[in-house]
mmCIF file of C-alpha atoms and ligand atoms in Angstrom:
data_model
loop_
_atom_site.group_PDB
_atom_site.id
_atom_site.type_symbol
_atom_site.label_atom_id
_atom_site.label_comp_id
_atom_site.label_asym_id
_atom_site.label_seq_id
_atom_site.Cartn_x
_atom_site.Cartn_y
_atom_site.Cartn_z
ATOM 1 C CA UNK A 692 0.000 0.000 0.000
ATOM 2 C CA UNK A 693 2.898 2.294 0.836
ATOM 3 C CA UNK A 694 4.769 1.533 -1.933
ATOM 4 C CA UNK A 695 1.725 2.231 -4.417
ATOM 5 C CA UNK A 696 1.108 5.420 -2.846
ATOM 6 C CA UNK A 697 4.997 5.993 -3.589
ATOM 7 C CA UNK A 698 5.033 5.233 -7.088
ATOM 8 C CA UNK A 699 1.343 7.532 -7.792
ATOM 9 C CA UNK A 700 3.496 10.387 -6.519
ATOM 10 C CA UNK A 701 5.993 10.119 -8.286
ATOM 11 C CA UNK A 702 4.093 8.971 -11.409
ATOM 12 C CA UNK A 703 2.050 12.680 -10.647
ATOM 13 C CA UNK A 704 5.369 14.530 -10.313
ATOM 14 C CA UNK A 705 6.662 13.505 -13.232
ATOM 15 C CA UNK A 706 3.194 14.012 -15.082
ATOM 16 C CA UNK A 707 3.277 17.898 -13.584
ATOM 17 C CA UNK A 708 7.447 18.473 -14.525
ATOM 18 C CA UNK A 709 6.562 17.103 -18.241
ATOM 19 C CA UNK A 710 3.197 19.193 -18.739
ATOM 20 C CA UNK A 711 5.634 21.950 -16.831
ATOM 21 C CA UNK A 712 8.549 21.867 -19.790
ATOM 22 C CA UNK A 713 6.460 21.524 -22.447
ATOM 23 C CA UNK A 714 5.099 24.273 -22.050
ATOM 24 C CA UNK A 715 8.671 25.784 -21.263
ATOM 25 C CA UNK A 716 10.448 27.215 -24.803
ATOM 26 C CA UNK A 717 13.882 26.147 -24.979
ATOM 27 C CA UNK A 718 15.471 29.514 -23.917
ATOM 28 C CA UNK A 719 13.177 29.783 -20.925
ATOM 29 C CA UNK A 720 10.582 31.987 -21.681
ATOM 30 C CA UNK A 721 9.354 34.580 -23.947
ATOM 31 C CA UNK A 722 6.619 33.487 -26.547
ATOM 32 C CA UNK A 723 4.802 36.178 -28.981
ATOM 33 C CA UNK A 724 2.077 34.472 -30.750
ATOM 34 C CA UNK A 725 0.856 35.306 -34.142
ATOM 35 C CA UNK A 726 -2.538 35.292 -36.015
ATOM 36 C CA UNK A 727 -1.529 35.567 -39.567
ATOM 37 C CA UNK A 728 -3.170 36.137 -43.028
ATOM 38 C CA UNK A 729 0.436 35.967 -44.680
ATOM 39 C CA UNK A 730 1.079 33.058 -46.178
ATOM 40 C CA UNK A 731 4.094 31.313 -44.071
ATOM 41 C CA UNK A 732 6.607 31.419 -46.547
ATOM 42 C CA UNK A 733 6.527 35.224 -46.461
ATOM 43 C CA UNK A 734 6.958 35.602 -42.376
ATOM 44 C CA UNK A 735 8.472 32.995 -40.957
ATOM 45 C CA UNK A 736 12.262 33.874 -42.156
ATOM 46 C CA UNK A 737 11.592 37.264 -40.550
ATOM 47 C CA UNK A 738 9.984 35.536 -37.284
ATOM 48 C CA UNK A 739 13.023 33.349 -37.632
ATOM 49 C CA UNK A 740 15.798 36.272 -37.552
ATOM 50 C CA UNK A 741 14.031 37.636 -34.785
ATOM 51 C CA UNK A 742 14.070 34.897 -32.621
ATOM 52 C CA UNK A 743 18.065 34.575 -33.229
ATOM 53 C CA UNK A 744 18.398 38.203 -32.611
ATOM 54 C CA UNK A 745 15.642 38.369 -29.461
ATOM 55 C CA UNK A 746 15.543 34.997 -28.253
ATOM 56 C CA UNK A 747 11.740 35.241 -28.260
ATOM 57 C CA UNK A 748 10.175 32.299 -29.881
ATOM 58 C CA UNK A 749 7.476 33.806 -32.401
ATOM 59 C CA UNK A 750 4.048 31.136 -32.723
ATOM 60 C CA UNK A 751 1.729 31.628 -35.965
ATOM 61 C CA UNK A 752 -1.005 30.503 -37.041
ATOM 62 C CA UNK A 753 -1.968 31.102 -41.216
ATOM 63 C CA UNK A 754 -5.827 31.497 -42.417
ATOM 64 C CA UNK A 755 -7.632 34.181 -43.998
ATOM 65 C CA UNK A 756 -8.036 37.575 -42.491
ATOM 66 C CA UNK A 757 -12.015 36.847 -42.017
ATOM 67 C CA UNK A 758 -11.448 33.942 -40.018
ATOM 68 C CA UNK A 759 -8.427 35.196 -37.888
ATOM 69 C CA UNK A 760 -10.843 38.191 -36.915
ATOM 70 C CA UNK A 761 -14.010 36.010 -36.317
ATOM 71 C CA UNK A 762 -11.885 33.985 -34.385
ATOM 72 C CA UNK A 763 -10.113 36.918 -31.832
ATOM 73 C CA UNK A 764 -13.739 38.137 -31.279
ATOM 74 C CA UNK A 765 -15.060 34.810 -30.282
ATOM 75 C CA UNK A 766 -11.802 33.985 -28.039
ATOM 76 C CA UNK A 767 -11.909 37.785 -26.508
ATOM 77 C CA UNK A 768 -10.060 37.778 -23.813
ATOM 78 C CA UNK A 769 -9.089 33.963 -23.682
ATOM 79 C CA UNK A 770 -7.251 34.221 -26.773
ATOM 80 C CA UNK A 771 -3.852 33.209 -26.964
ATOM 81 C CA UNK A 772 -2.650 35.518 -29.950
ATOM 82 C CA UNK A 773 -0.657 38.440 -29.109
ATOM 83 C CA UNK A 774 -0.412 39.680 -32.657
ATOM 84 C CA UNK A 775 -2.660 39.870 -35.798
ATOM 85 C CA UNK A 776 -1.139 40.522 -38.815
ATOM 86 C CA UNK A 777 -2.920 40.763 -42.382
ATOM 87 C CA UNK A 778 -2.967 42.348 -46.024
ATOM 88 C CA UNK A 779 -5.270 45.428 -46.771
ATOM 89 C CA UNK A 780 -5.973 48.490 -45.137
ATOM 90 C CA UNK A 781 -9.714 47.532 -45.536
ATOM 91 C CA UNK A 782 -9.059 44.561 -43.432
ATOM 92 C CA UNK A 783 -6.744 46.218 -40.723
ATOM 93 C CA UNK A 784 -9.556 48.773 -40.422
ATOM 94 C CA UNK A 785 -12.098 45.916 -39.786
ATOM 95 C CA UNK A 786 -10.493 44.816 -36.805
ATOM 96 C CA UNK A 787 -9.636 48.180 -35.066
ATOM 97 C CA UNK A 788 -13.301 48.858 -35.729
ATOM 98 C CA UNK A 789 -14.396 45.481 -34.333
ATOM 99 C CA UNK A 790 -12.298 46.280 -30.856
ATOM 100 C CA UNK A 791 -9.876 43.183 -31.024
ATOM 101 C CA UNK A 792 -6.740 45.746 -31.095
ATOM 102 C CA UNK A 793 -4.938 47.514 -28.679
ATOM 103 C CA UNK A 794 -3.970 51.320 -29.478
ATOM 104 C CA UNK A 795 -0.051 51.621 -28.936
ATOM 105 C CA UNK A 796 2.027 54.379 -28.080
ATOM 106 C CA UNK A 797 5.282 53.327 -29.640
ATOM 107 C CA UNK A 798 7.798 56.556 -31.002
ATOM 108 C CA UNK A 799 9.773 54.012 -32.929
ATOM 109 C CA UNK A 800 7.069 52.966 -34.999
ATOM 110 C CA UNK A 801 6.095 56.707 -35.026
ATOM 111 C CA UNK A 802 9.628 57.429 -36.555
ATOM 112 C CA UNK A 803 9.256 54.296 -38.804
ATOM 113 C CA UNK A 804 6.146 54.072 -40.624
ATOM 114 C CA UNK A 805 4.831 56.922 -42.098
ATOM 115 C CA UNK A 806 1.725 58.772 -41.150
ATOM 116 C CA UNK A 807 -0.459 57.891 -44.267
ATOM 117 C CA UNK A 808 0.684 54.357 -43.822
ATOM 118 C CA UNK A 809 -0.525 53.384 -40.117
ATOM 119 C CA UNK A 810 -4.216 53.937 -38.207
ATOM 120 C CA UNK A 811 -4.234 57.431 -36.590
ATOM 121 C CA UNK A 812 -4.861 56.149 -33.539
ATOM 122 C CA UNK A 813 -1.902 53.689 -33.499
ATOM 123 C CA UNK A 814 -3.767 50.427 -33.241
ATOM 124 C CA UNK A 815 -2.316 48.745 -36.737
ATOM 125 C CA UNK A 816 1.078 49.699 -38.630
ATOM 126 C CA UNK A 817 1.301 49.341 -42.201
ATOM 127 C CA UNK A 818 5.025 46.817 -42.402
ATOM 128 C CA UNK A 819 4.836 46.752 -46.483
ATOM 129 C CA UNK A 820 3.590 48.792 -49.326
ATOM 130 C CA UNK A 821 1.866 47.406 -52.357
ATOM 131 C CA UNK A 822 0.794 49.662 -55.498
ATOM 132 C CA UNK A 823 -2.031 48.830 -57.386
ATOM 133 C CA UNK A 824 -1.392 50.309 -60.835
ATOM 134 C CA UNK A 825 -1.998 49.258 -64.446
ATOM 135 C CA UNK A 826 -0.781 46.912 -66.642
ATOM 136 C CA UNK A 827 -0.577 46.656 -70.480
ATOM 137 C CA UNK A 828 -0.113 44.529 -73.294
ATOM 138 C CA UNK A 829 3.304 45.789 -74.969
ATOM 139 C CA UNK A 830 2.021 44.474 -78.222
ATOM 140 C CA UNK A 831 -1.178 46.659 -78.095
ATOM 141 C CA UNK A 832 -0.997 49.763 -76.173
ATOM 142 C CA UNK A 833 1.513 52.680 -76.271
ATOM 143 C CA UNK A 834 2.033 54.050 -73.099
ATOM 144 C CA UNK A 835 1.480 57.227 -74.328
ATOM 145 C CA UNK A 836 -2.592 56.341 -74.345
ATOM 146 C CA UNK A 837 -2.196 55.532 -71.146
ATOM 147 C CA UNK A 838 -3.072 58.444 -67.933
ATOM 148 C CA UNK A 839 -4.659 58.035 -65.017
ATOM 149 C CA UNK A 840 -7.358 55.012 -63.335
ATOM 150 C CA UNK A 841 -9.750 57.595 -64.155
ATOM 151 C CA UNK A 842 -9.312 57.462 -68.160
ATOM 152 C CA UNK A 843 -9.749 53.731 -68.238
ATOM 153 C CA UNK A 844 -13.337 54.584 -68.229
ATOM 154 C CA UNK A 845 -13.025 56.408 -71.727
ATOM 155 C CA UNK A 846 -14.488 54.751 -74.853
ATOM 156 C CA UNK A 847 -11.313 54.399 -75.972
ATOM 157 C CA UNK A 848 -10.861 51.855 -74.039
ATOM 158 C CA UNK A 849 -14.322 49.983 -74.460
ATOM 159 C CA UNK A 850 -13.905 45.930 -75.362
ATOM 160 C CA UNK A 851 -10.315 46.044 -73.664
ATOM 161 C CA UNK A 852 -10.290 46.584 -70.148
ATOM 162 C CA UNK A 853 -9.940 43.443 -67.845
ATOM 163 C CA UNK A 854 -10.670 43.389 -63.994
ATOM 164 C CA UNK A 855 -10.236 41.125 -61.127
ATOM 165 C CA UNK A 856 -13.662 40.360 -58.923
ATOM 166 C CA UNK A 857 -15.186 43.282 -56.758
ATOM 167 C CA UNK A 858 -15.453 41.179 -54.283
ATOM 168 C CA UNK A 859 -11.393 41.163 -53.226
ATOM 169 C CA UNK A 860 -10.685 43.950 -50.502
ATOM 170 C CA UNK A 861 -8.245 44.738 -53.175
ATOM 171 C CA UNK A 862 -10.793 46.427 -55.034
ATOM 172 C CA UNK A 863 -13.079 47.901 -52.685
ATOM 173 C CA UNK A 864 -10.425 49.297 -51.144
ATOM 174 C CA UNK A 865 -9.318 51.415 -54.415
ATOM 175 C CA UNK A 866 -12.860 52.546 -55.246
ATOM 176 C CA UNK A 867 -13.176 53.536 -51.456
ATOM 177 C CA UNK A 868 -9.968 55.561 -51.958
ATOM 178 C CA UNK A 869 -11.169 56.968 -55.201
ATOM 179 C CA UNK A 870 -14.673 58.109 -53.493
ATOM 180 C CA UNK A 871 -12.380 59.831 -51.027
ATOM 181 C CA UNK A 872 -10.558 62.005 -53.690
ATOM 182 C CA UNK A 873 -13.577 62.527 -55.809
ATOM 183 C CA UNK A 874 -16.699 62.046 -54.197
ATOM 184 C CA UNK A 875 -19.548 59.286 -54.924
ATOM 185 C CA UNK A 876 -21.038 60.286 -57.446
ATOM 186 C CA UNK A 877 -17.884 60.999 -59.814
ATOM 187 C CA UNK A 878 -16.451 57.972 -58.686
ATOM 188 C CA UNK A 879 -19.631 56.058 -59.445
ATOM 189 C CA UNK A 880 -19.424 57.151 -63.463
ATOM 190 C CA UNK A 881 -15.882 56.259 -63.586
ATOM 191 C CA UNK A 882 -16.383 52.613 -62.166
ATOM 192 C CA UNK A 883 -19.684 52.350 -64.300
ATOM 193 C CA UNK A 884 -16.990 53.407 -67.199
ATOM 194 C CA UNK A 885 -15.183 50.493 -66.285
ATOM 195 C CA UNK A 886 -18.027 48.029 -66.180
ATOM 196 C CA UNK A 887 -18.708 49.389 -69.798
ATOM 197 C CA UNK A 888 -15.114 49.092 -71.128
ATOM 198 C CA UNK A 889 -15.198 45.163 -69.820
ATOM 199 C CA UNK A 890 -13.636 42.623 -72.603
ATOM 200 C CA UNK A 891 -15.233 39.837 -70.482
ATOM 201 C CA UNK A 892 -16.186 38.723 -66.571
ATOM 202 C CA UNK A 893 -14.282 39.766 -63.538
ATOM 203 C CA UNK A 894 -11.213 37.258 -62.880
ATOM 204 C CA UNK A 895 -10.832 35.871 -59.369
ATOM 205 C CA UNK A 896 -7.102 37.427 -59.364
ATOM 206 C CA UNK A 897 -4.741 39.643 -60.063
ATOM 207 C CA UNK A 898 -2.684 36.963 -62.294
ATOM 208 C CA UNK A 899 -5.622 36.051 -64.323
ATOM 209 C CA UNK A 900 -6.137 39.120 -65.171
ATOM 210 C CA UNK A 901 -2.658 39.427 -66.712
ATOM 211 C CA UNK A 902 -2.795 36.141 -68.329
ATOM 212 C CA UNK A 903 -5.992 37.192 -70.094
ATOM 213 C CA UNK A 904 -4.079 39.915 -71.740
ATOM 214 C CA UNK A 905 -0.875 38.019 -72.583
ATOM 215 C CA UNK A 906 -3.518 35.622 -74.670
ATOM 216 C CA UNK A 907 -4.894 38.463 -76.193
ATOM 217 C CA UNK A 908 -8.581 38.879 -74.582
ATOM 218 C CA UNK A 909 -7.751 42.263 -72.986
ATOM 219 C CA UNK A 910 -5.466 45.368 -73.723
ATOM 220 C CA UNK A 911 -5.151 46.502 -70.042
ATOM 221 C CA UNK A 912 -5.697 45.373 -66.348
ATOM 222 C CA UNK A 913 -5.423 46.893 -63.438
ATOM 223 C CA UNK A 914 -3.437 44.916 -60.471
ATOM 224 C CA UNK A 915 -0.619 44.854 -57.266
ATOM 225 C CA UNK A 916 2.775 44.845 -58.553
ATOM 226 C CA UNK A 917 4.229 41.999 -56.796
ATOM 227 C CA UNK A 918 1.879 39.830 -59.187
ATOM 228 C CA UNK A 919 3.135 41.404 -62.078
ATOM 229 C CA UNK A 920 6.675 40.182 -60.436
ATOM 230 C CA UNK A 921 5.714 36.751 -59.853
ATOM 231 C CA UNK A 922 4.579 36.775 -63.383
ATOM 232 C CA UNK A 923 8.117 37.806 -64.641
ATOM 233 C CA UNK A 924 9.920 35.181 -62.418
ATOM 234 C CA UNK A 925 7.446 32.031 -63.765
ATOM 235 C CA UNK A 926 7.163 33.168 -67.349
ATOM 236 C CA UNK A 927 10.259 35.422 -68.011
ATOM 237 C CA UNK A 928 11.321 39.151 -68.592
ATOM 238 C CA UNK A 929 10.851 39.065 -71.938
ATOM 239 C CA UNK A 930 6.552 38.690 -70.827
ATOM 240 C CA UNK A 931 4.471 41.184 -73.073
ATOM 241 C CA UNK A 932 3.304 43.353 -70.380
ATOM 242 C CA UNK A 933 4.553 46.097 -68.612
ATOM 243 C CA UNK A 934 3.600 48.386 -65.687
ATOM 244 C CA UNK A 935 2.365 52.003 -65.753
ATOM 245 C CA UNK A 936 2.409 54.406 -62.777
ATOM 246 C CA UNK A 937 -0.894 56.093 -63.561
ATOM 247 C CA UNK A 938 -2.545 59.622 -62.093
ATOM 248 C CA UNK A 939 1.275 61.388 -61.784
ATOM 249 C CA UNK A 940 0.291 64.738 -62.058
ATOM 250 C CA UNK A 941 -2.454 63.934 -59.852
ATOM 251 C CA UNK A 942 -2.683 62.631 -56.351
ATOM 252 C CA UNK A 943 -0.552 59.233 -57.459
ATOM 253 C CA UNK A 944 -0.534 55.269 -57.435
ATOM 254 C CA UNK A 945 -3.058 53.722 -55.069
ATOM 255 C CA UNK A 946 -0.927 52.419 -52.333
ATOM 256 C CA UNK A 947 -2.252 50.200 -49.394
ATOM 257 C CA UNK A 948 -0.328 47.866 -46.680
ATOM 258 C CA UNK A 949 0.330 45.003 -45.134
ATOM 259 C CA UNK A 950 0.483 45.481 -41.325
ATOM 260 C CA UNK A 951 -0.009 44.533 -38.162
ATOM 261 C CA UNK A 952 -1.490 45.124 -34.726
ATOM 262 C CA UNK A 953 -1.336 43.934 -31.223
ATOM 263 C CA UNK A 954 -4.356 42.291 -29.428
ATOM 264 C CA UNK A 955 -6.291 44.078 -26.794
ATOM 265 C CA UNK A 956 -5.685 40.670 -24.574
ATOM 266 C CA UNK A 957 -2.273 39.975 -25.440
ATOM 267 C CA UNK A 958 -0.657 37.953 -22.869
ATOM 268 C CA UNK A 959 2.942 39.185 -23.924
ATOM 269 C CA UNK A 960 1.957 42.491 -24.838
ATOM 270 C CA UNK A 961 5.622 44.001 -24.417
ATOM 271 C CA UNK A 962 7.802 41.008 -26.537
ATOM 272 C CA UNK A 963 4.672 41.492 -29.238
ATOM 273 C CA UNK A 964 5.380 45.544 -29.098
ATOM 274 C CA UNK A 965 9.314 44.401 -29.732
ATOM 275 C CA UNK A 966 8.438 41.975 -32.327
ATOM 276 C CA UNK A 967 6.258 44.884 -34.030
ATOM 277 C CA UNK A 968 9.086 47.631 -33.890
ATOM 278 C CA UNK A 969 11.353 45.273 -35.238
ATOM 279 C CA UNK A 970 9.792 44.061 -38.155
ATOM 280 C CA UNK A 971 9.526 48.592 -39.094
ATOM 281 C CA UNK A 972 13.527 48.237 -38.139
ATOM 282 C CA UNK A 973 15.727 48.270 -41.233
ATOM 283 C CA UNK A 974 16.762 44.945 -41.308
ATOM 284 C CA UNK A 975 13.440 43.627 -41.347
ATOM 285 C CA UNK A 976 12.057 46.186 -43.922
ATOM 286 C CA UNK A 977 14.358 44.813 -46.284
ATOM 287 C CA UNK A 978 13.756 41.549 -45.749
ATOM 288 C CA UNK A 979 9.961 42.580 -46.460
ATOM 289 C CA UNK A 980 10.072 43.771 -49.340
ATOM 290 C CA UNK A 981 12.485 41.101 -50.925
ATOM 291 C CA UNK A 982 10.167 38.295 -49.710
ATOM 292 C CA UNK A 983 6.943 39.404 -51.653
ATOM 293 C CA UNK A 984 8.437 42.035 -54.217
ATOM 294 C CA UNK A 985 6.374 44.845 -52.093
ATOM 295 C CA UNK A 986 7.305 48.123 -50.680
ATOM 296 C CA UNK A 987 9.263 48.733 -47.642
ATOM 297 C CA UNK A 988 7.331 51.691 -45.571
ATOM 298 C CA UNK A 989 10.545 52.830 -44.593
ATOM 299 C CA UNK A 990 11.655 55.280 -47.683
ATOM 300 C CA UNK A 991 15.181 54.978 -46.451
ATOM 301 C CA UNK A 992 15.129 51.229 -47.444
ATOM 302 C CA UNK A 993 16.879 50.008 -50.230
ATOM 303 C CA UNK A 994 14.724 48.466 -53.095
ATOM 304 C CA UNK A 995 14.987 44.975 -54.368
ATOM 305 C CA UNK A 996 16.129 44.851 -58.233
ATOM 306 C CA UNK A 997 13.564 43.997 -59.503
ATOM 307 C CA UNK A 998 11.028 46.042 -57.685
ATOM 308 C CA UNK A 999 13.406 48.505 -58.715
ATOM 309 C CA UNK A 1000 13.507 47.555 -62.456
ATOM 310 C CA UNK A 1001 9.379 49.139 -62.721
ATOM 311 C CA UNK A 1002 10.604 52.554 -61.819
ATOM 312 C CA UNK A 1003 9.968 55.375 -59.375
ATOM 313 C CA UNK A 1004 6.380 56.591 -58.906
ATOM 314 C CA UNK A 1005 4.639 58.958 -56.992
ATOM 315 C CA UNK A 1006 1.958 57.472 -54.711
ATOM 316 C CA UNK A 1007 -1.050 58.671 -53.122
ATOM 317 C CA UNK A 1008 -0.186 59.830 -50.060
ATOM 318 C CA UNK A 1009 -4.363 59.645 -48.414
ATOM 319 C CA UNK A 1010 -3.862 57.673 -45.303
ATOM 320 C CA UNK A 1011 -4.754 53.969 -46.259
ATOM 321 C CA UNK A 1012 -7.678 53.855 -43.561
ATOM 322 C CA UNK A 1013 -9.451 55.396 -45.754
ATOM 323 C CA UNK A 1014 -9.629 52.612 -47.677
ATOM 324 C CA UNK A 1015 -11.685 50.769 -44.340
ATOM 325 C CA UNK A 1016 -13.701 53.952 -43.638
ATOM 326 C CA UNK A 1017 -15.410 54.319 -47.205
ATOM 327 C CA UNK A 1018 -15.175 49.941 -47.365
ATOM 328 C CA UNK A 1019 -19.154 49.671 -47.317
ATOM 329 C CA UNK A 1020 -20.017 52.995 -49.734
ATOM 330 C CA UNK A 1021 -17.449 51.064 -52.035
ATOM 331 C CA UNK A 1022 -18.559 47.711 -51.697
ATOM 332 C CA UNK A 1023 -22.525 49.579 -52.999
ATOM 333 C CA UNK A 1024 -21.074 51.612 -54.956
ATOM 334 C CA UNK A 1025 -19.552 48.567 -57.167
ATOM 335 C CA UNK A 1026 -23.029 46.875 -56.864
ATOM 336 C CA UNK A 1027 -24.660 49.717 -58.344
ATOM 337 C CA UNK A 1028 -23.037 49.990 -61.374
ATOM 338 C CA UNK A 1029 -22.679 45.912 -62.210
ATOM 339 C CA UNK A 1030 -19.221 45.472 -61.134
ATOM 340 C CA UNK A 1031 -19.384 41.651 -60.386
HETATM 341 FE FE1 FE B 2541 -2.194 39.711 -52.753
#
């Protein structure tokens, strides 16, 4: 009987030191964990570096950004994630406005990321900077007919204009950016312009879209950059398409982010405010870009070569939570006028 009662105790203590340790991280301690909408490939060598540099073990987990959000609301204050991270202003927005982020106070990602690229009241950061812009088939169009978004409405135009889906952020979040600059009901007659000038159906992305005009269906398109990259590293350089940087003499480029935010119940609110910072550090910015072919937000980052092969541009310099504010007049808006 003694000797049974021996062994269960030390059968429970070694139970409780094995639940204890693995639950330890190797270097004792400091965990951030991540709710991500990037893909892995694109964050974990940065999470990686970090960790080497830090010693704090980063934890992700990948979906879309409309079940990472439905799922912080329904955890609340249980959740385990310290950080959410996604694409698109328009979804950033969502979840400030949905209460699942905390509103920082941090002076280096003040300095870092500029104004127009981060919520005004500090509760996401824009990390990376795509440009939506348009893209034309070299064997059809001289750039010279090409101006601003605004023009692709023009009947010159009609039978050869190809879009992705209204019903990608990417999207809304342009036509809520152009109802900001011009209004609703300007806006509305350019995007009705568009519908007209349709060679065929929305595409379900921005690479199909390209794709349709490389086989000769559409003239012009317009899409993120880092697509158009991808499409030069699968299919070549010598690819009939090239980029424009439209509405130059106007307000510029639609820009929006990728960014990131710390939850309002984080339990490791300080190593997930480090982790944050860092990834607007230098290092990290370059590393950024580089891994997606985006933007860094930090202008005094260096440029990948071939991001750097489409050329300077001027971009729209409207802060990008604009793009969530005007999300639902856009999202109408597109409705209105047939844009499928
Ligand atoms: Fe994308």
């Amino acid at each position: 009987m003694r000797l049974s009662l021996l062994v269960g105790i030390v059968a429970a203590a070694v139970i409780a030191v094995s639940y204890w340790a693995m639950n330890q991280s190797p270097d004792d301690g400091e965990e951030v964990v991540v709710y991500s909408a990037r893909q892995e490939h694109l964050i974990k060598p940065l999470f990686d570096r970090f960790t080497e540099e830090t010693g704090i073990r980063v934890r992700y987990v990948t979906d879309d950004a409309g079940p990472l959000l439905q799922r912080l609301r329904a955890e609340g204050r249980n959740t385990r994630a310290d950080m959410l991270m996604t694409v698109d202003a328009g979804n950033l927005w969502q979840a400030a406005e949905q209460d699942v982020l905390a509103a920082l106070d941090s002076a280096t990602l003040e300095a870092n990321v500029p104004a127009n690229l981060r919520d005004p009241d500090g509760r996401w950061f824009g990390l990376s900077v795509r440009a939506r812009t348009i893209v034309y088939s070299t064997e059809r169009v001289d750039p010279d007919e090409l101006s601003t978004y605004e023009a692709l409405a023009d009947e010159d135009w009609e039978g050869r204009l190809c879009l992705r889906t209204s019903k990608k952020v990417y999207n809304q979040s342009l036509v809520a950016t152009m109802i900001a600059r011009h209004g609703e009901a300007e806006t509305e007659e350019i995007v009705g312009g568009w519908v007209d000038n349709l060679a065929t159906q929305p595409f379900s992305n921005d690479t199909a879209v390209m794709e349709a005009i490389v086989a000769g269906q559409c003239d012009v398109g317009i899409v993120n950059t880092y697509y158009f990259g991808r499409l030069q590293e699968r299919d070549g350089d010598d690819t009939p398409l090239a980029l424009f940087w439209p509405n130059q003499d106007a307000e510029g480029v639609h820009l929006n982010v990728s960014g990131a935010g710390i939850t309002r119940h984080a339990s490791n609110p300080e190593a997930a405010l480090q982790l944050l910072e860092w990834l607007s550090g230098e290092e990290a910015q370059q590393m950024f870009g580089a891994l997606n072919m985006e933007y860094p937000v930090r202008p005094d980052t260096e440029w990948t070569e071939r991001v750097s092969s489409w050329g300077e541009f001027r971009g729209d310099d409207i802060n990008v939570s604009e793009a969530g504010r005007r999300q639902v007049d856009a999202v109408m808006l597109m409705d209105r006028v047939g844009y499928r």
